């Protein structure tokens, strides 16, 4: 079970790395004005979303589910709160995908300032998830 927990943590770090950097790319993309930069950001966003963030998220959920199946009888309310936060994070990930598609189609209606604020959201979720997992307060 320690191997599964290790893999869960490794892929969680990978997922969060993608979720921290992808909106930052959106900031730069929203600020870009020349065609070369815009096309470069489209490629970088696509590779980060599909090559790092999405596999990291899927594998995080997969290994987390495996752990959950082993712990469910002994888990308290902290796990339910953590699962709710993971659901919020999955929704955030999907929102990033939609924003990426909008930027790629040049239908972006957001400013770089909005993306800067949007970029902070996964930090809050990370703090909450780690504190729940470590302290198990509920």
mmCIF file of C-alpha atoms in Angstrom:
data_model
loop_
_atom_site.group_PDB
_atom_site.id
_atom_site.type_symbol
_atom_site.label_atom_id
_atom_site.label_comp_id
_atom_site.label_asym_id
_atom_site.label_seq_id
_atom_site.Cartn_x
_atom_site.Cartn_y
_atom_site.Cartn_z
ATOM 1 C CA UNK A 1 0.000 0.000 0.000
ATOM 2 C CA UNK A 2 2.990 2.323 0.506
ATOM 3 C CA UNK A 3 3.831 2.031 -3.204
ATOM 4 C CA UNK A 4 0.270 3.048 -4.105
ATOM 5 C CA UNK A 5 0.432 5.980 -1.678
ATOM 6 C CA UNK A 6 3.794 7.033 -3.146
ATOM 7 C CA UNK A 7 2.445 6.907 -6.690
ATOM 8 C CA UNK A 8 -0.623 8.863 -5.582
ATOM 9 C CA UNK A 9 1.612 11.608 -4.158
ATOM 10 C CA UNK A 10 3.953 11.657 -7.168
ATOM 11 C CA UNK A 11 1.100 12.054 -9.627
ATOM 12 C CA UNK A 12 -0.604 14.613 -7.369
ATOM 13 C CA UNK A 13 2.559 16.723 -7.555
ATOM 14 C CA UNK A 14 2.575 16.298 -11.335
ATOM 15 C CA UNK A 15 -1.079 17.306 -11.585
ATOM 16 C CA UNK A 16 -0.605 20.385 -9.430
ATOM 17 C CA UNK A 17 2.503 21.382 -11.381
ATOM 18 C CA UNK A 18 0.359 21.418 -14.509
ATOM 19 C CA UNK A 19 -2.474 23.286 -12.786
ATOM 20 C CA UNK A 20 -0.072 25.897 -11.421
ATOM 21 C CA UNK A 21 1.682 26.509 -14.739
ATOM 22 C CA UNK A 22 -1.183 26.244 -17.242
ATOM 23 C CA UNK A 23 -3.061 29.345 -16.035
ATOM 24 C CA UNK A 24 0.266 31.187 -15.942
ATOM 25 C CA UNK A 25 0.616 30.354 -19.645
ATOM 26 C CA UNK A 26 -2.913 31.727 -20.093
ATOM 27 C CA UNK A 27 -1.702 35.023 -18.549
ATOM 28 C CA UNK A 28 1.129 35.280 -21.053
ATOM 29 C CA UNK A 29 -1.096 34.153 -23.917
ATOM 30 C CA UNK A 30 -3.688 36.823 -23.075
ATOM 31 C CA UNK A 31 -0.927 39.449 -23.101
ATOM 32 C CA UNK A 32 0.681 38.280 -26.358
ATOM 33 C CA UNK A 33 0.129 40.387 -29.423
ATOM 34 C CA UNK A 34 2.371 38.872 -32.083
ATOM 35 C CA UNK A 35 1.353 35.784 -34.048
ATOM 36 C CA UNK A 36 4.533 33.811 -33.274
ATOM 37 C CA UNK A 37 4.045 34.132 -29.496
ATOM 38 C CA UNK A 38 0.343 33.303 -29.719
ATOM 39 C CA UNK A 39 1.051 30.137 -31.710
ATOM 40 C CA UNK A 40 3.848 29.161 -29.310
ATOM 41 C CA UNK A 41 1.505 29.499 -26.313
ATOM 42 C CA UNK A 42 -1.116 27.364 -28.046
ATOM 43 C CA UNK A 43 1.433 24.559 -28.430
ATOM 44 C CA UNK A 44 2.772 24.912 -24.884
ATOM 45 C CA UNK A 45 -0.746 24.909 -23.387
ATOM 46 C CA UNK A 46 -1.793 21.847 -25.365
ATOM 47 C CA UNK A 47 1.321 19.869 -24.417
ATOM 48 C CA UNK A 48 1.056 20.828 -20.755
ATOM 49 C CA UNK A 49 -2.664 20.051 -20.528
ATOM 50 C CA UNK A 50 -2.650 16.727 -22.408
ATOM 51 C CA UNK A 51 0.909 15.560 -21.685
ATOM 52 C CA UNK A 52 1.357 16.444 -18.013
ATOM 53 C CA UNK A 53 -1.709 17.799 -16.192
ATOM 54 C CA UNK A 54 -4.351 15.394 -17.510
ATOM 55 C CA UNK A 55 -2.308 12.183 -17.071
ATOM 56 C CA UNK A 56 -1.249 13.450 -13.634
ATOM 57 C CA UNK A 57 -4.862 14.102 -12.672
ATOM 58 C CA UNK A 58 -6.141 10.777 -13.967
ATOM 59 C CA UNK A 59 -3.401 8.827 -12.214
ATOM 60 C CA UNK A 60 -3.863 10.824 -8.998
ATOM 61 C CA UNK A 61 -7.553 9.945 -8.956
ATOM 62 C CA UNK A 62 -6.820 6.329 -9.914
ATOM 63 C CA UNK A 63 -4.265 5.737 -7.145
ATOM 64 C CA UNK A 64 -6.325 7.797 -4.691
ATOM 65 C CA UNK A 65 -9.336 5.600 -5.425
ATOM 66 C CA UNK A 66 -7.194 2.530 -4.820
ATOM 67 C CA UNK A 67 -6.173 3.939 -1.441
ATOM 68 C CA UNK A 68 -9.780 4.882 -0.673
ATOM 69 C CA UNK A 69 -10.927 1.316 -1.277
ATOM 70 C CA UNK A 70 -8.409 0.122 1.297
ATOM 71 C CA UNK A 71 -9.198 2.819 3.868
ATOM 72 C CA UNK A 72 -12.910 3.517 3.500
ATOM 73 C CA UNK A 73 -14.142 1.665 6.595
ATOM 74 C CA UNK A 74 -11.631 3.470 8.825
ATOM 75 C CA UNK A 75 -11.848 6.893 7.156
ATOM 76 C CA UNK A 76 -13.623 9.746 8.848
ATOM 77 C CA UNK A 77 -15.214 12.923 7.611
ATOM 78 C CA UNK A 78 -11.811 14.291 6.598
ATOM 79 C CA UNK A 79 -11.770 11.909 3.638
ATOM 80 C CA UNK A 80 -15.205 13.041 2.478
ATOM 81 C CA UNK A 81 -14.059 16.657 2.692
ATOM 82 C CA UNK A 82 -10.894 15.767 0.750
ATOM 83 C CA UNK A 83 -12.942 13.994 -1.923
ATOM 84 C CA UNK A 84 -15.155 17.078 -2.249
ATOM 85 C CA UNK A 85 -12.033 19.198 -2.775
ATOM 86 C CA UNK A 86 -10.749 16.730 -5.364
ATOM 87 C CA UNK A 87 -14.090 17.080 -7.188
ATOM 88 C CA UNK A 88 -13.635 20.867 -7.150
ATOM 89 C CA UNK A 89 -10.105 20.409 -8.491
ATOM 90 C CA UNK A 90 -11.362 18.161 -11.296
ATOM 91 C CA UNK A 91 -13.886 20.891 -12.198
ATOM 92 C CA UNK A 92 -11.044 23.450 -12.180
ATOM 93 C CA UNK A 93 -9.012 21.171 -14.455
ATOM 94 C CA UNK A 94 -11.944 20.890 -16.880
ATOM 95 C CA UNK A 95 -12.385 24.667 -16.761
ATOM 96 C CA UNK A 96 -8.702 25.021 -17.690
ATOM 97 C CA UNK A 97 -9.363 22.745 -20.655
ATOM 98 C CA UNK A 98 -12.253 24.935 -21.803
ATOM 99 C CA UNK A 99 -10.165 28.075 -21.420
ATOM 100 C CA UNK A 100 -7.368 26.429 -23.407
ATOM 101 C CA UNK A 101 -9.793 25.593 -26.223
ATOM 102 C CA UNK A 102 -11.157 29.158 -26.181
ATOM 103 C CA UNK A 103 -7.646 30.604 -26.390
ATOM 104 C CA UNK A 104 -6.757 28.210 -29.189
ATOM 105 C CA UNK A 105 -9.860 29.249 -31.154
ATOM 106 C CA UNK A 106 -9.072 32.892 -30.331
ATOM 107 C CA UNK A 107 -12.386 33.304 -28.500
ATOM 108 C CA UNK A 108 -10.825 34.446 -25.235
ATOM 109 C CA UNK A 109 -12.990 36.922 -23.329
ATOM 110 C CA UNK A 110 -10.724 37.136 -20.250
ATOM 111 C CA UNK A 111 -7.961 39.574 -19.392
ATOM 112 C CA UNK A 112 -4.495 38.663 -18.189
ATOM 113 C CA UNK A 113 -5.491 40.058 -14.764
ATOM 114 C CA UNK A 114 -8.418 37.626 -14.551
ATOM 115 C CA UNK A 115 -6.079 34.746 -15.402
ATOM 116 C CA UNK A 116 -3.674 35.896 -12.665
ATOM 117 C CA UNK A 117 -6.444 35.566 -10.077
ATOM 118 C CA UNK A 118 -7.646 32.299 -11.599
ATOM 119 C CA UNK A 119 -4.090 30.984 -11.241
ATOM 120 C CA UNK A 120 -4.252 31.313 -7.436
ATOM 121 C CA UNK A 121 -7.212 28.969 -6.924
ATOM 122 C CA UNK A 122 -5.325 25.628 -6.939
ATOM 123 C CA UNK A 123 -3.005 26.958 -4.221
ATOM 124 C CA UNK A 124 -5.977 27.274 -1.861
ATOM 125 C CA UNK A 125 -7.165 23.766 -2.743
ATOM 126 C CA UNK A 126 -3.659 22.337 -2.227
ATOM 127 C CA UNK A 127 -3.414 23.870 1.244
ATOM 128 C CA UNK A 128 -6.819 22.491 2.213
ATOM 129 C CA UNK A 129 -6.152 18.985 0.843
ATOM 130 C CA UNK A 130 -2.758 18.666 2.517
ATOM 131 C CA UNK A 131 -4.059 19.964 5.854
ATOM 132 C CA UNK A 132 -6.990 17.530 5.723
ATOM 133 C CA UNK A 133 -4.731 14.602 4.868
ATOM 134 C CA UNK A 134 -2.178 15.393 7.559
ATOM 135 C CA UNK A 135 -4.388 16.464 10.481
ATOM 136 C CA UNK A 136 -7.561 14.480 9.672
ATOM 137 C CA UNK A 137 -9.631 16.946 11.717
ATOM 138 C CA UNK A 138 -13.125 15.656 10.992
#
